[in-house]
Amino acid sequence: MDVFSRTFLPAAAETGLAVQTVSRHMPVFRQCVGSGDATILVARCARPDRPVDGDYLLLLTHRRLVVTRQTRVLHRLRLHLNTELRELSNVTWSPDPRAQAVELAATAIDGVRERFVIRTQHPKQVWQLDTLLHHAFRTRLRRPEERVVATIGDAPTVAPAPLLRPLPAR
């Protein structure tokens, strides 16, 4: 069993998803996520700006964010969003323990602002979800400036090594 399969099922069970729902969406997720990518979160979500569009299922791994949509009438699955985390910008989330929900918003590489509301069963789960999102988006991602190793024509930034002097003989 690969890393994705080992981590996907426990993450889905943690949020209380039905086995039928998980098995229905699994082929779509399999196409989008590599076998070595560990699952952080699997949860139902909704779009606050389009509440009647259908049911959404969000998958967050260490590298990708994948959202699928199931239509209400024919129950067809559609891939809504499939992107690497480093391609997302302006990622924000707002935990609301009173409403037992977290609103996640991010701008995709095509410039479209995506918003999702993830509802939880208990207020305590809101803070667990907040911790998971913080781990995925704040601690694991680096700013683009930190990814640049060197550019052509730049002077070396390493200071020259100090001259070694031989030790005096005794």
mmCIF file of C-alpha atoms in Angstrom:
data_model
loop_
_atom_site.group_PDB
_atom_site.id
_atom_site.type_symbol
_atom_site.label_atom_id
_atom_site.label_comp_id
_atom_site.label_asym_id
_atom_site.label_seq_id
_atom_site.Cartn_x
_atom_site.Cartn_y
_atom_site.Cartn_z
ATOM 1 C CA MET A 1 0.000 0.000 0.000
ATOM 2 C CA ASP A 2 1.400 3.407 -0.938
ATOM 3 C CA VAL A 3 1.621 6.516 1.248
ATOM 4 C CA PHE A 4 -1.477 8.154 -0.235
ATOM 5 C CA SER A 5 -3.682 5.109 0.406
ATOM 6 C CA ARG A 6 -2.368 4.656 3.955
ATOM 7 C CA THR A 7 -3.056 8.277 4.909
ATOM 8 C CA PHE A 8 -6.233 8.953 2.892
ATOM 9 C CA LEU A 9 -8.565 6.531 4.666
ATOM 10 C CA PRO A 10 -7.691 7.606 8.249
ATOM 11 C CA ALA A 11 -8.019 11.292 7.272
ATOM 12 C CA ALA A 12 -11.444 10.635 5.749
ATOM 13 C CA ALA A 13 -12.564 8.666 8.814
ATOM 14 C CA GLU A 14 -11.392 11.484 11.095
ATOM 15 C CA THR A 15 -13.862 13.899 9.507
ATOM 16 C CA GLY A 16 -16.698 11.360 9.564
ATOM 17 C CA LEU A 17 -17.067 10.786 5.818
ATOM 18 C CA ALA A 18 -19.066 7.768 4.679
ATOM 19 C CA VAL A 19 -17.190 4.932 2.988
ATOM 20 C CA GLN A 20 -19.438 5.242 -0.074
ATOM 21 C CA THR A 21 -18.509 8.903 -0.500
ATOM 22 C CA VAL A 22 -14.811 8.190 -0.126
ATOM 23 C CA SER A 23 -14.848 5.296 -2.590
ATOM 24 C CA ARG A 24 -16.810 7.347 -5.143
ATOM 25 C CA HIS A 25 -14.285 10.198 -5.112
ATOM 26 C CA MET A 26 -11.149 8.044 -4.792
ATOM 27 C CA PRO A 27 -10.548 7.481 -8.562
ATOM 28 C CA VAL A 28 -10.592 11.236 -9.225
ATOM 29 C CA PHE A 29 -8.212 11.918 -6.334
ATOM 30 C CA ARG A 30 -5.949 9.068 -7.490
ATOM 31 C CA GLN A 31 -5.505 10.734 -10.886
ATOM 32 C CA CYS A 32 -4.496 14.038 -9.293
ATOM 33 C CA VAL A 33 -2.277 12.991 -6.393
ATOM 34 C CA GLY A 34 0.938 11.007 -6.529
ATOM 35 C CA SER A 35 1.319 7.764 -4.621
ATOM 36 C CA GLY A 36 4.024 9.215 -2.354
ATOM 37 C CA ASP A 37 2.020 12.254 -1.222
ATOM 38 C CA ALA A 38 0.557 12.027 2.301
ATOM 39 C CA THR A 39 -2.987 13.209 2.994
ATOM 40 C CA ILE A 40 -3.459 15.989 5.545
ATOM 41 C CA LEU A 41 -7.219 16.556 5.279
ATOM 42 C CA VAL A 42 -10.272 15.131 3.537
ATOM 43 C CA ALA A 43 -13.516 16.986 4.228
ATOM 44 C CA ARG A 44 -16.855 17.982 2.788
ATOM 45 C CA CYS A 45 -17.072 21.644 1.913
ATOM 46 C CA ALA A 46 -19.429 24.118 0.321
ATOM 47 C CA ARG A 47 -19.003 27.292 -1.675
ATOM 48 C CA PRO A 48 -20.539 30.249 0.185
ATOM 49 C CA ASP A 49 -21.125 32.166 -3.035
ATOM 50 C CA ARG A 50 -22.847 29.187 -4.762
ATOM 51 C CA PRO A 51 -24.705 27.101 -2.177
ATOM 52 C CA VAL A 52 -26.862 25.173 -4.686
ATOM 53 C CA ASP A 53 -24.051 24.035 -6.996
ATOM 54 C CA GLY A 54 -23.686 20.585 -5.446
ATOM 55 C CA ASP A 55 -21.549 18.826 -2.890
ATOM 56 C CA TYR A 56 -17.805 19.413 -2.785
ATOM 57 C CA LEU A 57 -15.088 17.218 -1.321
ATOM 58 C CA LEU A 58 -11.730 18.779 -0.480
ATOM 59 C CA LEU A 59 -8.448 16.859 -0.357
ATOM 60 C CA LEU A 60 -5.354 18.545 1.047
ATOM 61 C CA THR A 61 -1.986 16.820 0.851
ATOM 62 C CA HIS A 62 1.504 18.078 1.565
ATOM 63 C CA ARG A 63 1.820 19.128 -2.084
ATOM 64 C CA ARG A 64 -1.661 19.544 -3.591
ATOM 65 C CA LEU A 65 -5.159 20.871 -3.068
ATOM 66 C CA VAL A 66 -7.838 18.940 -4.964
ATOM 67 C CA VAL A 67 -11.558 19.740 -4.853
ATOM 68 C CA THR A 68 -14.204 17.601 -6.535
ATOM 69 C CA ARG A 69 -17.851 18.426 -7.076
ATOM 70 C CA GLN A 70 -20.793 16.070 -7.231
ATOM 71 C CA THR A 71 -23.863 17.386 -9.010
ATOM 72 C CA ARG A 72 -27.119 17.202 -7.080
ATOM 73 C CA VAL A 73 -29.390 15.781 -9.760
ATOM 74 C CA LEU A 74 -27.294 13.200 -11.638
ATOM 75 C CA HIS A 75 -24.599 12.742 -8.952
ATOM 76 C CA ARG A 76 -21.812 13.106 -11.497
ATOM 77 C CA LEU A 77 -18.307 13.817 -10.273
ATOM 78 C CA ARG A 78 -16.390 16.759 -11.682
ATOM 79 C CA LEU A 79 -12.929 17.984 -10.875
ATOM 80 C CA HIS A 80 -13.312 21.548 -9.614
ATOM 81 C CA LEU A 81 -9.758 22.434 -8.556
ATOM 82 C CA ASN A 82 -6.444 20.625 -8.843
ATOM 83 C CA THR A 83 -3.376 22.664 -7.967
ATOM 84 C CA GLU A 84 -0.071 22.489 -6.199
ATOM 85 C CA LEU A 85 0.066 24.382 -2.910
ATOM 86 C CA ARG A 86 2.965 26.520 -4.098
ATOM 87 C CA GLU A 87 0.816 27.763 -7.007
ATOM 88 C CA LEU A 88 -1.813 29.176 -4.640
ATOM 89 C CA SER A 89 -1.496 32.756 -3.479
ATOM 90 C CA ASN A 90 -3.179 34.861 -0.827
ATOM 91 C CA VAL A 91 -4.299 31.795 1.146
ATOM 92 C CA THR A 92 -6.456 32.736 4.139
ATOM 93 C CA TRP A 93 -8.754 30.899 6.491
ATOM 94 C CA SER A 94 -11.113 32.034 9.197
ATOM 95 C CA PRO A 95 -12.049 29.651 12.012
ATOM 96 C CA ASP A 96 -15.477 30.271 13.527
ATOM 97 C CA PRO A 97 -16.129 27.991 16.523
ATOM 98 C CA ARG A 98 -19.656 29.361 17.042
ATOM 99 C CA ALA A 99 -20.723 28.363 13.553
ATOM 100 C CA GLN A 100 -18.528 25.242 13.752
ATOM 101 C CA ALA A 101 -16.930 26.089 10.414
ATOM 102 C CA VAL A 102 -13.727 27.277 8.783
ATOM 103 C CA GLU A 103 -13.770 29.394 5.642
ATOM 104 C CA LEU A 104 -10.789 28.746 3.372
ATOM 105 C CA ALA A 105 -9.962 31.128 0.532
ATOM 106 C CA ALA A 106 -7.118 31.074 -1.996
ATOM 107 C CA THR A 107 -6.288 32.534 -5.358
ATOM 108 C CA ALA A 108 -5.478 29.925 -7.999
ATOM 109 C CA ILE A 109 -2.775 30.355 -10.611
ATOM 110 C CA ASP A 110 -5.386 31.478 -13.178
ATOM 111 C CA GLY A 111 -6.365 34.389 -10.904
ATOM 112 C CA VAL A 112 -9.717 32.985 -9.763
ATOM 113 C CA ARG A 113 -10.441 33.451 -6.060
ATOM 114 C CA GLU A 114 -11.771 30.199 -4.618
ATOM 115 C CA ARG A 115 -13.729 30.153 -1.338
ATOM 116 C CA PHE A 116 -14.841 27.081 0.581
ATOM 117 C CA VAL A 117 -16.600 26.588 3.913
ATOM 118 C CA ILE A 118 -15.674 23.442 5.819
ATOM 119 C CA ARG A 119 -18.215 22.547 8.501
ATOM 120 C CA THR A 120 -17.243 20.485 11.541
ATOM 121 C CA GLN A 121 -19.257 18.409 13.973
ATOM 122 C CA HIS A 122 -17.766 19.957 17.131
ATOM 123 C CA PRO A 123 -16.264 23.373 17.965
ATOM 124 C CA LYS A 124 -13.064 21.608 19.066
ATOM 125 C CA GLN A 125 -12.588 20.320 15.507
ATOM 126 C CA VAL A 126 -12.489 23.908 14.242
ATOM 127 C CA TRP A 127 -9.205 24.458 16.066
ATOM 128 C CA GLN A 128 -7.822 21.111 14.867
ATOM 129 C CA LEU A 129 -8.652 22.163 11.321
ATOM 130 C CA ASP A 130 -7.011 25.536 11.933
ATOM 131 C CA THR A 131 -3.840 23.739 13.055
ATOM 132 C CA LEU A 132 -3.840 21.485 9.989
ATOM 133 C CA LEU A 133 -4.240 24.441 7.633
ATOM 134 C CA HIS A 134 -1.521 26.365 9.439
ATOM 135 C CA HIS A 135 0.819 23.402 9.096
ATOM 136 C CA ALA A 136 0.035 22.979 5.398
ATOM 137 C CA PHE A 137 0.172 26.616 4.315
ATOM 138 C CA ARG A 138 2.387 28.484 6.753
ATOM 139 C CA THR A 139 5.095 26.149 7.983
ATOM 140 C CA ARG A 140 5.649 24.005 4.896
ATOM 141 C CA LEU A 141 5.680 26.702 2.210
ATOM 142 C CA ARG A 142 8.526 29.090 1.712
ATOM 143 C CA ARG A 143 8.439 32.505 0.165
ATOM 144 C CA PRO A 144 9.467 32.610 -3.536
ATOM 145 C CA GLU A 145 12.595 34.597 -2.657
ATOM 146 C CA GLU A 146 13.882 31.695 -0.589
ATOM 147 C CA ARG A 147 13.595 29.269 -3.524
ATOM 148 C CA VAL A 148 16.107 31.172 -5.678
ATOM 149 C CA VAL A 149 19.462 29.421 -5.350
ATOM 150 C CA ALA A 150 21.544 31.625 -7.637
ATOM 151 C CA THR A 151 21.187 33.614 -10.785
ATOM 152 C CA ILE A 152 23.652 33.918 -13.623
ATOM 153 C CA GLY A 153 25.991 36.847 -13.231
ATOM 154 C CA ASP A 154 25.620 37.215 -9.466
ATOM 155 C CA ALA A 155 28.736 37.526 -7.425
ATOM 156 C CA PRO A 156 29.228 34.684 -4.971
ATOM 157 C CA THR A 157 27.695 35.460 -1.597
ATOM 158 C CA VAL A 158 29.998 33.156 0.320
ATOM 159 C CA ALA A 159 32.839 34.905 2.092
ATOM 160 C CA PRO A 160 36.318 33.698 1.127
ATOM 161 C CA ALA A 161 37.785 31.107 3.457
ATOM 162 C CA PRO A 162 40.345 32.495 5.918
ATOM 163 C CA LEU A 163 43.978 31.745 5.229
ATOM 164 C CA LEU A 164 45.298 28.917 7.294
ATOM 165 C CA ARG A 165 48.544 29.491 9.117
ATOM 166 C CA PRO A 166 50.696 26.570 10.076
ATOM 167 C CA LEU A 167 50.985 25.944 13.772
ATOM 168 C CA PRO A 168 54.419 26.698 15.263
ATOM 169 C CA ALA A 169 56.539 23.597 15.773
ATOM 170 C CA ARG A 170 57.457 22.710 19.344
#
